[in-house]
Coordinates of C-alpha atoms in Angstrom, one line a residue:
Chain A
M1 CA -53.2 -85.3 -40.8
D2 CA -50.4 -87.3 -42.2
V3 CA -51.6 -90.9 -42.6
G4 CA -48.0 -92.1 -41.9
L5 CA -48.3 -91.0 -38.3
Y6 CA -51.6 -92.9 -37.5
N7 CA -49.9 -95.1 -35.0
Y8 CA -49.1 -92.1 -32.8
W9 CA -52.7 -91.0 -33.0
A10 CA -53.9 -94.4 -31.9
V11 CA -51.5 -94.2 -29.0
I12 CA -52.6 -90.8 -27.9
V13 CA -56.3 -91.7 -28.1
L14 CA -55.8 -94.9 -26.1
M15 CA -53.6 -93.1 -23.6
M16 CA -56.1 -90.3 -22.9
T17 CA -59.0 -92.8 -22.8
G18 CA -57.1 -94.8 -20.1
L19 CA -56.2 -91.7 -18.1
Y20 CA -59.8 -90.4 -18.3
V21 CA -61.2 -93.7 -17.1
V22 CA -58.7 -93.8 -14.2
I23 CA -59.7 -90.3 -13.1
S24 CA -63.4 -90.4 -13.7
R25 CA -64.5 -93.9 -12.5
S26 CA -65.1 -94.6 -8.8
N27 CA -65.3 -98.3 -9.2
L28 CA -61.8 -99.7 -8.4
I29 CA -62.0 -102.5 -11.1
K30 CA -62.9 -100.0 -13.7
K31 CA -60.0 -97.8 -12.6
L32 CA -57.7 -100.7 -13.1
I33 CA -59.1 -101.3 -16.6
G34 CA -58.3 -97.7 -17.4
L35 CA -54.8 -98.1 -15.9
N36 CA -54.2 -101.1 -18.1
V37 CA -55.4 -99.3 -21.3
F38 CA -53.0 -96.5 -20.3
Q39 CA -50.1 -99.0 -20.0
V40 CA -51.0 -100.8 -23.2
S41 CA -50.9 -97.5 -25.1
V42 CA -47.3 -97.1 -24.2
I43 CA -46.5 -100.7 -25.2
M44 CA -48.1 -100.0 -28.6
F45 CA -46.0 -96.9 -28.9
Y46 CA -42.8 -98.9 -28.4
I47 CA -43.9 -101.7 -30.7
S48 CA -44.7 -99.3 -33.5
I49 CA -41.5 -97.4 -33.3
G50 CA -39.5 -100.6 -33.7
K51 CA -41.3 -101.5 -37.0
V52 CA -39.4 -100.7 -40.2
K53 CA -41.4 -100.5 -43.4
G54 CA -40.8 -103.7 -45.4
G55 CA -38.5 -105.1 -42.6
T56 CA -38.6 -108.7 -41.5
A57 CA -37.8 -110.3 -38.2
P58 CA -34.1 -109.8 -37.5
I59 CA -32.9 -113.2 -38.5
L60 CA -29.8 -113.4 -40.8
E61 CA -31.0 -115.0 -44.0
E62 CA -30.1 -114.8 -47.7
G63 CA -32.2 -112.3 -49.6
F64 CA -33.3 -110.1 -46.6
E65 CA -31.6 -106.8 -46.1
V66 CA -34.1 -104.7 -44.1
Y67 CA -34.9 -105.7 -40.5
S68 CA -37.2 -104.3 -37.8
N69 CA -35.6 -103.1 -34.7
P70 CA -36.0 -105.9 -32.1
V71 CA -34.8 -103.8 -29.1
P72 CA -38.1 -102.0 -28.4
H73 CA -40.0 -105.2 -28.8
V74 CA -37.8 -107.0 -26.2
L75 CA -38.1 -104.0 -23.8
M76 CA -41.9 -104.4 -24.0
L77 CA -41.6 -108.0 -22.8
T78 CA -40.3 -106.6 -19.5
A79 CA -43.0 -103.9 -19.5
I80 CA -45.7 -106.4 -20.0
V81 CA -44.4 -108.5 -17.1
V82 CA -44.4 -105.4 -15.0
G83 CA -47.9 -104.6 -16.0
V84 CA -49.1 -108.1 -15.1
A85 CA -47.5 -107.9 -11.7
T86 CA -49.0 -104.5 -11.0
L87 CA -52.4 -105.7 -12.0
A88 CA -52.1 -108.8 -9.9
L89 CA -51.1 -106.8 -6.9
A90 CA -53.8 -104.2 -7.5
L91 CA -56.5 -106.9 -7.8
A92 CA -55.3 -108.5 -4.6
L93 CA -55.7 -105.1 -2.9
V94 CA -59.2 -104.8 -4.3
V95 CA -60.1 -108.2 -2.8
R96 CA -58.7 -107.1 0.6
L97 CA -60.6 -103.8 0.3
H98 CA -63.8 -105.6 -0.5
G99 CA -63.3 -107.7 2.6
A100 CA -62.6 -104.8 4.8
Y101 CA -65.2 -102.3 3.5
G102 CA -67.8 -104.5 1.8
T103 CA -67.6 -102.4 -1.3
I104 CA -65.3 -101.6 -4.2
E105 CA -66.7 -98.1 -5.0
E106 CA -64.2 -95.5 -4.0
D107 CA -66.9 -92.9 -3.1
E108 CA -68.4 -95.3 -0.6
I109 CA -65.0 -96.2 0.9
A110 CA -64.2 -92.5 1.3
E111 CA -67.7 -92.0 2.9
I112 CA -67.2 -94.9 5.4
D113 CA -63.8 -93.4 6.3
T114 CA -65.1 -89.9 6.9
R115 CA -68.0 -91.2 9.0
E116 CA -65.5 -93.2 11.1
T117 CA -63.2 -90.1 11.6
N118 CA -66.2 -88.0 12.6
A119 CA -67.4 -90.6 15.1
L120 CA -63.9 -90.9 16.6
E121 CA -63.6 -87.1 16.9
S122 CA -67.0 -86.7 18.6
N123 CA -66.1 -89.6 21.0
A124 CA -62.8 -87.8 21.8
R125 CA -64.7 -84.6 22.6
E126 CA -67.1 -86.5 25.0
I127 CA -64.6 -88.6 26.8
G128 CA -61.2 -87.2 26.4
A129 CA -61.9 -83.5 26.6
P130 CA -59.0 -81.5 28.1
M131 CA -59.4 -81.9 31.8
S132 CA -57.3 -78.9 32.9
Chain B
M1 CA -14.5 -109.7 -5.9
I2 CA -13.9 -106.0 -5.3
E3 CA -14.7 -105.0 -8.8
H4 CA -18.1 -106.7 -8.5
L5 CA -19.2 -104.5 -5.6
P6 CA -21.6 -102.3 -7.7
I7 CA -23.7 -105.3 -8.7
L8 CA -23.3 -107.2 -5.4
Q9 CA -24.9 -104.3 -3.5
I10 CA -28.1 -104.8 -5.6
L11 CA -27.9 -108.6 -5.8
V12 CA -27.4 -109.4 -2.1
P13 CA -30.6 -107.8 -0.9
M14 CA -32.5 -109.2 -3.9
L15 CA -31.4 -112.8 -3.2
T16 CA -31.8 -112.5 0.5
A17 CA -35.5 -111.6 0.0
P18 CA -36.5 -115.2 -1.1
L19 CA -34.4 -116.6 1.7
C20 CA -36.5 -114.5 4.2
V21 CA -39.6 -116.0 2.7
L22 CA -38.2 -119.5 3.0
S23 CA -37.1 -119.1 6.6
R24 CA -40.6 -118.0 7.8
R25 CA -39.4 -117.3 11.3
P26 CA -39.6 -113.6 12.3
L27 CA -36.2 -113.5 14.0
V28 CA -34.3 -115.6 11.4
S29 CA -35.6 -113.5 8.6
W30 CA -34.8 -110.3 10.5
G31 CA -31.3 -111.6 11.0
L32 CA -30.9 -112.4 7.3
A33 CA -32.4 -109.0 6.2
L34 CA -30.2 -107.2 8.7
T35 CA -27.1 -108.9 7.4
A36 CA -28.0 -108.0 3.8
T37 CA -28.7 -104.3 4.6
W38 CA -25.5 -103.8 6.6
F39 CA -23.6 -105.6 3.9
A40 CA -25.0 -103.1 1.4
L41 CA -24.1 -100.2 3.6
A42 CA -20.5 -101.5 3.9
T43 CA -20.4 -101.9 0.2
S44 CA -21.6 -98.3 -0.5
I45 CA -19.0 -97.0 1.9
Q46 CA -16.3 -99.0 0.1
L47 CA -17.7 -97.6 -3.2
L48 CA -17.6 -94.1 -1.9
I49 CA -13.9 -94.5 -1.0
R50 CA -13.1 -95.9 -4.4
V51 CA -15.0 -93.2 -6.3
L52 CA -13.3 -90.5 -4.3
A53 CA -9.9 -92.1 -5.0
E54 CA -10.3 -93.3 -8.6
G55 CA -13.3 -91.4 -10.1
T56 CA -16.3 -92.9 -11.7
Q57 CA -16.7 -96.6 -11.6
S58 CA -18.3 -98.4 -14.6
Y59 CA -19.5 -102.0 -14.3
E60 CA -20.4 -104.0 -17.4
L61 CA -23.2 -106.4 -16.6
G62 CA -22.5 -109.8 -18.2
G63 CA -19.3 -108.4 -19.7
W64 CA -21.2 -106.5 -22.5
P65 CA -19.5 -103.1 -22.9
P66 CA -21.7 -100.0 -23.0
P67 CA -23.6 -98.6 -24.9
W68 CA -24.8 -102.1 -26.0
G69 CA -24.9 -103.8 -22.6
I70 CA -26.4 -102.5 -19.4
E71 CA -23.9 -100.5 -17.5
L72 CA -23.9 -99.7 -13.7
R73 CA -22.3 -96.4 -13.4
I74 CA -21.2 -95.2 -9.9
D75 CA -20.2 -91.6 -9.9
L76 CA -19.9 -89.1 -7.0
V77 CA -23.6 -88.2 -7.2
N78 CA -25.2 -91.6 -7.0
V79 CA -22.6 -93.1 -4.6
F80 CA -23.8 -90.4 -2.2
V81 CA -27.4 -91.4 -2.7
L82 CA -26.5 -95.1 -2.4
L83 CA -24.8 -94.3 0.9
I84 CA -27.9 -92.5 2.4
V85 CA -30.3 -95.2 1.2
T86 CA -28.3 -98.1 2.6
A87 CA -27.5 -96.2 5.8
I88 CA -31.2 -95.4 6.5
S89 CA -32.3 -98.9 5.5
S90 CA -29.8 -100.5 7.9
V91 CA -30.6 -98.2 10.8
V92 CA -34.4 -98.4 10.4
L93 CA -34.3 -102.2 10.0
T94 CA -32.3 -102.5 13.2
A95 CA -35.2 -101.1 15.1
A96 CA -37.7 -103.4 13.3
P97 CA -38.7 -106.4 15.5
R98 CA -40.2 -104.6 18.5
S99 CA -42.0 -102.0 16.3
L100 CA -43.4 -104.7 14.0
E101 CA -44.8 -106.8 16.9
K102 CA -47.2 -104.0 17.6
E103 CA -48.4 -103.5 14.1
I104 CA -48.1 -106.7 12.1
S105 CA -49.0 -110.2 13.2
S106 CA -45.8 -112.2 13.8
D107 CA -46.7 -114.8 11.2
R108 CA -46.3 -112.2 8.5
H109 CA -43.1 -110.6 9.6
Y110 CA -41.0 -112.7 7.1
L111 CA -43.1 -111.2 4.3
F112 CA -42.4 -107.7 5.6
Y113 CA -38.7 -108.3 5.5
A114 CA -38.8 -109.8 2.0
A115 CA -40.8 -106.8 0.7
Y116 CA -38.5 -104.4 2.5
L117 CA -35.4 -105.9 0.9
L118 CA -37.0 -105.9 -2.6
C119 CA -37.9 -102.3 -2.1
M120 CA -34.3 -101.5 -1.2
T121 CA -33.1 -103.5 -4.2
G122 CA -35.2 -101.4 -6.5
L123 CA -34.1 -98.2 -5.0
L124 CA -30.4 -99.1 -5.2
G125 CA -30.8 -100.3 -8.7
M126 CA -32.5 -97.1 -9.8
T127 CA -29.7 -95.2 -8.3
A128 CA -26.8 -97.2 -9.6
T129 CA -27.9 -98.1 -13.2
G130 CA -26.6 -96.2 -16.2
D131 CA -29.3 -97.5 -18.5
A132 CA -32.5 -95.6 -19.0
F133 CA -34.8 -98.6 -19.4
N134 CA -33.2 -100.2 -16.4
V135 CA -34.3 -97.2 -14.4
F136 CA -37.9 -98.0 -15.2
V137 CA -37.5 -101.7 -14.3
F138 CA -36.0 -101.0 -10.9
L139 CA -38.5 -98.2 -10.3
E140 CA -41.3 -100.7 -10.7
I141 CA -39.5 -103.2 -8.4
S142 CA -39.3 -100.7 -5.7
S143 CA -42.8 -99.3 -6.3
L144 CA -44.5 -102.7 -6.2
S145 CA -42.8 -103.7 -3.0
S146 CA -43.6 -100.3 -1.4
Y147 CA -47.3 -100.8 -2.2
I148 CA -47.1 -104.0 -0.3
L149 CA -45.3 -102.4 2.6
I150 CA -47.9 -99.7 2.9
S151 CA -50.8 -102.1 2.7
L152 CA -49.4 -103.9 5.8
G153 CA -50.5 -101.0 7.9
P154 CA -52.6 -101.8 11.0
T155 CA -55.9 -100.2 9.8
R156 CA -58.0 -100.9 6.8
R157 CA -57.3 -97.4 5.5
A158 CA -53.8 -98.6 4.7
L159 CA -55.3 -100.8 2.0
H160 CA -57.0 -97.9 0.4
S161 CA -53.9 -95.7 0.6
A162 CA -51.8 -98.4 -0.9
F163 CA -54.3 -98.7 -3.8
Q164 CA -54.3 -95.0 -4.4
Y165 CA -50.5 -95.0 -4.4
L166 CA -50.5 -97.9 -6.8
V167 CA -52.7 -96.1 -9.3
M168 CA -50.6 -92.9 -9.1
G169 CA -47.3 -94.7 -9.0
T170 CA -48.2 -96.8 -12.0
L171 CA -49.2 -93.7 -13.9
G172 CA -45.9 -92.1 -13.0
G173 CA -43.9 -95.2 -13.9
T174 CA -45.7 -95.4 -17.3
F175 CA -45.0 -91.7 -18.0
V176 CA -41.3 -92.3 -17.4
L177 CA -41.4 -95.3 -19.7
L178 CA -43.0 -93.2 -22.4
G179 CA -40.4 -90.6 -22.1
V180 CA -37.6 -93.1 -22.3
G181 CA -39.2 -94.5 -25.5
M182 CA -39.2 -91.0 -27.1
L183 CA -35.6 -90.5 -26.1
Y184 CA -34.8 -93.9 -27.7
M185 CA -36.6 -92.8 -30.8
V186 CA -34.5 -89.7 -31.1
T187 CA -31.1 -91.1 -30.1
G188 CA -31.3 -94.8 -30.8
T189 CA -29.5 -95.7 -27.5
L190 CA -30.5 -96.5 -24.0
N191 CA -27.3 -95.8 -22.2
I192 CA -27.6 -92.6 -20.3
V193 CA -24.2 -91.2 -21.0
D194 CA -24.5 -92.0 -24.7
M195 CA -28.0 -90.6 -24.8
G196 CA -26.7 -87.4 -23.2
A197 CA -23.9 -87.0 -25.7
R198 CA -26.2 -87.6 -28.7
L199 CA -29.0 -85.3 -27.5
G200 CA -26.4 -82.5 -27.0
D201 CA -25.5 -82.8 -30.6
L202 CA -29.1 -82.9 -31.8
G203 CA -30.4 -79.8 -30.0
P204 CA -34.0 -79.2 -29.1
N205 CA -36.9 -80.5 -31.1
R206 CA -40.5 -81.3 -30.3
T207 CA -39.9 -85.0 -29.5
V208 CA -37.2 -84.0 -27.0
L209 CA -39.5 -81.4 -25.4
V210 CA -42.3 -83.9 -25.0
A211 CA -39.9 -86.5 -23.6
L212 CA -38.7 -84.0 -21.0
A213 CA -42.2 -83.0 -20.1
V214 CA -43.3 -86.6 -19.7
I215 CA -40.3 -87.6 -17.7
V216 CA -40.6 -84.6 -15.4
V217 CA -44.3 -85.4 -14.7
G218 CA -43.5 -89.1 -14.1
T219 CA -40.7 -88.5 -11.7
S220 CA -42.7 -85.7 -10.0
I221 CA -45.5 -88.1 -9.3
K222 CA -43.0 -90.6 -7.8
M223 CA -41.4 -87.9 -5.6
A224 CA -44.7 -86.3 -4.7
L225 CA -44.0 -82.9 -6.0
F226 CA -46.9 -80.5 -5.5
P227 CA -49.5 -80.7 -7.2
L228 CA -48.9 -84.4 -7.9
H229 CA -48.6 -85.3 -4.2
A230 CA -52.1 -86.6 -3.5
W231 CA -51.0 -90.2 -2.7
L232 CA -48.3 -89.3 -0.1
P233 CA -50.1 -88.0 3.0
N234 CA -52.4 -91.0 3.3
A235 CA -49.7 -93.5 2.4
Y236 CA -47.3 -92.1 5.1
T237 CA -50.1 -91.8 7.7
Y238 CA -51.6 -95.3 7.4
A239 CA -48.4 -97.3 6.7
P240 CA -46.7 -99.1 9.6
A241 CA -44.6 -96.6 11.5
L242 CA -41.4 -98.3 10.5
V243 CA -42.3 -98.3 6.8
T244 CA -43.0 -94.6 6.9
A245 CA -39.5 -94.0 8.5
F246 CA -38.0 -96.1 5.6
L247 CA -40.0 -94.7 2.7
A248 CA -39.9 -91.1 3.8
A249 CA -36.2 -91.1 3.8
T250 CA -35.5 -93.2 0.7
A251 CA -38.2 -93.5 -1.9
T252 CA -38.9 -89.8 -2.6
K253 CA -35.1 -89.1 -2.4
V254 CA -34.3 -91.7 -5.1
A255 CA -37.1 -90.3 -7.3
Y256 CA -35.5 -86.8 -6.8
Y257 CA -32.2 -88.2 -7.8
M258 CA -33.8 -89.8 -10.9
L259 CA -35.0 -86.4 -11.9
V260 CA -31.5 -85.0 -11.4
K261 CA -30.1 -87.8 -13.5
F262 CA -32.4 -87.3 -16.4
V263 CA -32.3 -83.5 -16.4
F264 CA -28.5 -83.1 -16.0
R265 CA -27.1 -86.3 -17.4
V266 CA -29.5 -86.9 -20.3
F267 CA -30.8 -83.5 -21.3
G268 CA -28.0 -81.4 -19.9
V269 CA -28.2 -77.8 -18.6
E270 CA -28.0 -76.3 -22.0
L271 CA -31.0 -78.2 -23.4
A272 CA -33.2 -78.4 -20.3
F273 CA -32.8 -74.9 -18.9
T274 CA -31.6 -72.6 -21.7
A275 CA -33.6 -74.1 -24.6
L276 CA -36.6 -75.7 -22.9
R277 CA -37.0 -73.5 -19.8
L278 CA -37.5 -76.2 -17.3
D279 CA -36.8 -73.8 -14.4
A280 CA -39.8 -71.7 -15.4
V281 CA -42.0 -74.6 -14.5
L282 CA -40.2 -76.1 -11.6
M283 CA -39.4 -73.0 -9.6
P284 CA -43.0 -71.7 -9.0
V285 CA -44.1 -75.3 -8.3
A286 CA -41.4 -75.8 -5.8
I287 CA -42.2 -72.5 -4.0
L288 CA -45.9 -73.4 -4.0
A289 CA -45.0 -76.8 -2.5
M290 CA -43.0 -75.1 0.3
F291 CA -45.8 -72.8 1.3
I292 CA -49.0 -74.8 0.7
A293 CA -47.7 -78.0 2.2
S294 CA -46.2 -76.3 5.3
T295 CA -49.5 -74.4 5.8
V296 CA -51.6 -77.5 5.5
A297 CA -49.2 -79.3 8.0
I298 CA -50.0 -76.7 10.6
Y299 CA -53.7 -77.7 10.6
Q300 CA -53.3 -81.5 11.0
S301 CA -54.2 -83.3 14.1
D302 CA -52.2 -86.4 13.4
V303 CA -48.4 -86.0 14.0
K304 CA -47.6 -88.5 11.2
R305 CA -49.7 -86.4 8.9
I306 CA -48.0 -83.2 10.0
L307 CA -44.6 -84.8 9.1
A308 CA -46.0 -86.2 5.8
Y309 CA -47.0 -82.7 4.7
S310 CA -43.7 -81.4 5.9
S311 CA -42.0 -83.9 3.6
L312 CA -43.9 -82.4 0.7
A313 CA -42.5 -79.0 1.6
Q314 CA -39.0 -80.4 1.9
I315 CA -39.3 -81.9 -1.6
G316 CA -40.1 -78.3 -2.6
Y317 CA -36.8 -77.1 -1.3
M318 CA -34.9 -79.9 -3.1
V319 CA -36.6 -79.1 -6.4
L320 CA -36.0 -75.4 -5.9
G321 CA -32.3 -76.2 -5.6
L322 CA -32.4 -78.1 -8.9
S323 CA -34.4 -75.4 -10.7
L324 CA -31.7 -72.8 -10.0
A325 CA -29.4 -74.9 -12.3
S326 CA -26.3 -73.6 -10.6
V327 CA -23.6 -75.5 -8.7
T328 CA -24.5 -73.9 -5.4
G329 CA -28.3 -74.6 -6.0
L330 CA -27.7 -78.2 -6.9
T331 CA -25.3 -78.6 -3.9
G332 CA -28.1 -77.3 -1.7
G333 CA -30.6 -79.8 -3.3
I334 CA -28.3 -82.8 -2.9
V335 CA -27.2 -81.9 0.6
H336 CA -30.8 -81.4 1.6
L337 CA -31.6 -84.8 0.1
F338 CA -29.1 -86.3 2.5
N339 CA -29.9 -84.2 5.5
H340 CA -33.7 -84.5 5.2
A341 CA -33.4 -88.2 4.9
I342 CA -31.7 -88.4 8.2
M343 CA -34.0 -85.9 10.0
K344 CA -37.2 -87.4 8.7
S345 CA -36.4 -91.0 9.5
A346 CA -35.3 -89.8 13.0
L347 CA -38.7 -88.1 13.4
F348 CA -40.7 -91.1 12.1
L349 CA -38.7 -93.5 14.2
A350 CA -39.4 -91.4 17.3
L351 CA -43.1 -91.7 16.3
A352 CA -42.7 -95.5 15.9
C353 CA -41.6 -95.5 19.6
V354 CA -44.7 -93.4 20.4
V355 CA -46.9 -95.9 18.5
L356 CA -45.3 -98.8 20.3
R357 CA -46.2 -97.3 23.7
I358 CA -49.5 -95.4 23.3
G359 CA -50.7 -96.9 20.0
S360 CA -51.6 -93.6 18.4
T361 CA -50.0 -90.6 16.8
Q362 CA -52.9 -88.3 17.4
L363 CA -51.7 -85.0 18.8
N364 CA -54.4 -85.3 21.5
D365 CA -53.0 -88.6 22.8
M366 CA -49.5 -87.2 23.0
R367 CA -50.2 -84.8 25.8
G368 CA -47.6 -84.7 28.5
L369 CA -45.4 -87.1 26.6
G370 CA -42.3 -85.0 27.5
R371 CA -42.5 -86.4 31.0
R372 CA -43.9 -89.8 30.2
M373 CA -41.4 -90.8 27.6
P374 CA -38.6 -88.2 28.0
L375 CA -36.0 -89.8 25.6
T376 CA -38.4 -90.3 22.8
A377 CA -39.8 -86.7 23.1
A378 CA -36.3 -85.3 23.3
A379 CA -35.3 -87.2 20.1
F380 CA -38.4 -85.7 18.4
V381 CA -37.4 -82.2 19.5
G382 CA -33.8 -82.7 18.3
A383 CA -34.7 -83.9 14.9
G384 CA -37.5 -81.3 14.7
L385 CA -35.0 -78.5 15.3
G386 CA -33.1 -79.9 12.3
L387 CA -36.3 -79.7 10.2
I388 CA -36.8 -76.1 11.1
G389 CA -33.2 -75.3 10.2
V390 CA -31.8 -74.1 13.5
P391 CA -28.0 -73.4 13.3
M392 CA -25.8 -76.3 14.3
T393 CA -28.3 -78.8 12.8
A394 CA -28.1 -80.5 9.4
G395 CA -31.2 -78.6 8.2
F396 CA -29.5 -75.3 8.6
V397 CA -26.6 -76.3 6.3
S398 CA -28.8 -77.2 3.4
K399 CA -31.1 -74.2 3.7
W400 CA -28.0 -72.0 4.0
F401 CA -26.8 -73.3 0.6
L402 CA -30.3 -72.8 -0.9
V403 CA -30.5 -69.2 0.2
L404 CA -26.9 -68.6 -1.0
A405 CA -27.8 -70.1 -4.4
A406 CA -30.9 -68.0 -4.7
L407 CA -29.0 -64.8 -3.9
E408 CA -26.2 -65.9 -6.3
S409 CA -28.7 -66.3 -9.2
G410 CA -30.2 -62.9 -8.3
Y411 CA -33.5 -64.2 -7.1
W412 CA -33.5 -62.5 -3.7
P413 CA -37.4 -62.8 -3.3
V414 CA -36.8 -66.6 -3.5
A415 CA -34.3 -66.3 -0.7
V416 CA -36.8 -64.4 1.4
L417 CA -39.5 -67.1 0.7
I418 CA -37.2 -69.9 1.8
L419 CA -36.7 -68.1 5.2
L420 CA -40.4 -67.4 5.5
S421 CA -41.4 -70.9 4.8
S422 CA -39.0 -72.1 7.5
L423 CA -41.0 -70.0 9.9
L424 CA -44.0 -72.2 9.0
A425 CA -41.9 -75.2 10.0
V426 CA -41.4 -73.6 13.4
I427 CA -45.2 -73.4 13.9
Y428 CA -46.0 -77.0 13.1
I429 CA -43.0 -78.4 15.0
W430 CA -43.8 -76.1 17.9
R431 CA -47.4 -77.4 18.0
V432 CA -46.1 -80.9 18.7
I433 CA -43.5 -79.7 21.3
E434 CA -46.2 -77.6 23.1
V435 CA -48.5 -80.6 23.4
M436 CA -45.7 -82.9 24.6
Y437 CA -44.1 -80.6 27.1
F438 CA -46.6 -78.0 28.2
Q439 CA -49.9 -79.9 28.5
P440 CA -50.6 -82.2 31.4
P441 CA -51.1 -85.9 30.5
P442 CA -54.7 -87.1 30.4
D443 CA -55.9 -88.0 33.9
D444 CA -56.7 -91.6 33.1
A445 CA -53.4 -92.1 31.3
A446 CA -51.7 -95.4 32.2
K447 CA -48.1 -95.3 33.5
L448 CA -45.8 -95.5 30.5
T449 CA -42.4 -97.0 30.2
E450 CA -39.8 -95.6 27.9
A451 CA -39.5 -97.3 24.5
P452 CA -37.0 -100.2 24.4
W453 CA -33.4 -99.5 23.5
S454 CA -33.6 -101.5 20.4
M455 CA -35.7 -98.7 19.0
L456 CA -34.4 -95.7 20.9
G457 CA -30.8 -96.6 19.9
P458 CA -31.4 -96.2 16.1
T459 CA -33.5 -93.1 16.7
W460 CA -30.8 -91.4 18.7
V461 CA -28.1 -92.5 16.2
L462 CA -30.1 -90.5 13.5
V463 CA -30.7 -87.6 15.9
G464 CA -26.9 -87.6 16.6
A465 CA -26.3 -87.6 12.8
T466 CA -28.6 -84.6 12.5
F467 CA -26.3 -82.6 14.8
Y468 CA -23.1 -84.1 13.5
F469 CA -23.8 -83.1 9.9
G470 CA -24.8 -79.7 11.1
I471 CA -21.4 -79.1 12.5
S472 CA -19.0 -81.2 10.4
T473 CA -20.0 -80.7 6.8
S474 CA -16.9 -82.1 5.1
L475 CA -18.6 -85.3 4.0
T476 CA -22.0 -83.8 2.9
V477 CA -21.0 -80.5 1.4
G478 CA -17.6 -81.7 0.3
V479 CA -19.0 -84.6 -1.8
A480 CA -22.2 -82.8 -2.8
S481 CA -20.5 -79.7 -4.2
Q482 CA -18.1 -81.8 -6.3
A483 CA -21.1 -83.9 -7.4
A484 CA -23.0 -80.7 -8.4
D485 CA -20.0 -79.4 -10.2
L486 CA -19.9 -82.6 -12.1
L487 CA -23.5 -82.4 -13.1
V488 CA -23.8 -78.8 -14.0
N489 CA -20.5 -78.4 -15.8
G490 CA -20.6 -81.9 -17.2
A491 CA -16.9 -82.5 -16.5
A492 CA -16.5 -86.2 -16.4
P493 CA -13.5 -87.1 -14.1

């Protein structure tokens, strides 16, 4: 393993951790934590590719020749804002889900939904059976 | 003024959204939103005329020339997508007030209109922009507002569907972001045309391969390509009827265009298909989508769900056209994008009429609807015929081009598969028609009045368009074949 590429290893480990948490957890809040770790890994990726060894902040000043690339860093300001907005919306949905179902476990929500569907279908069989 | 049209089209809906929130009255905000969407439609027609006459239009945001500044680039391909997105948004929004009364309490209507306009802003921005990072930003604008639109659905299941979509959509968006980052690493530019030119000189390497993979996965999630479609059936089924009509016709189509843009504009045919063999992945997946989704659609008991699965199958057709990487194939894909948008929004608007009157889209509750709501049922049949691909309808034209393209590339089994999967469409549409026309209404059924004209009108406009574009193909095929030629052969006008 080339030590010079350790930033990519960090990104990959974080990304896969986030993805695994999103897939494996049933708790909606934990899912969102996984989702955030996943997003942060990409933010780290951008930040690390903008860094130039020995470079300073891109401000014109006597005695400095090598600058880091500011573009990826600026792009990530937007991505962070997007991430915050997504998280806020997702948390609002979780609050509403908790109000509607009384739980934030995805398994339990799915179970409540299936029970409801089955009840509806058996009702339909009793009442609205084809009359012809 | 006229040279600012590309940005005005995006800005007007965006700035009208906060006005809708400020106005708070359902009818006032509807009026504002309607003005903005019809303005956007007029703008895209104007842009289409200009692009046909003068070629590609480039707009420099803030006067910064590309590749440094952000460029809006309107060419034949995306002006066509802009046209269909704005047309569907305007027509669907015209039918809004009566349909919303049934499903959303009237003190929240203004929020619906605001979210609707923002979603439209995002979709138009994604389509018009010539900057790779800008695509991601607009993608998130449209995604965030579509989660809100879906969560407004009448049952609590809408909340859960919106949440699932949010998780999947964010993963998709982040994948796209990662891919753009890798492309930036390799090329050092974010402008799509510039990126394409530099990648062409570089040739394939591992970073480019990973970038392609990551972007294809990301866009496939957003357009619900099998097997990454898990969010779509629930989202379409539990969203308000009107939102489904809007999103089914626009969101997945723009995501498809995004894939086309990245594959053909950035990577280019040479790199994506010859060197990296993208077709070997996309073609089997597209064919699986056509068959599995159509088969699942046959077994659904909710008509909205039937149509949602049918949408997945239609995405398969479009991607199949793309994977053939020929002018005819891509023409088929782009024409199908246009035609399917019209047919699906017609079908979902007809269902919105059904929801308005009987409050359900269960197949069981729609018995005898052919006599109880004749105009709505007839609209459903008309657009359904288009979906099957009966001659003289729009669906026939696009499937014809796909079959032609498959034969042209020597994949005759693929052509057979296209025809076979159309037979599956006959089955699931026929199930609905059978229930509506050949089963007696339930005995205790209340007397129904036909849906109001404010909703039937837009529905029938779209049904009429289904037949119009099945007979007169000069607009659709004419523009799409030029556009496909531009994309495949890369000749910039």
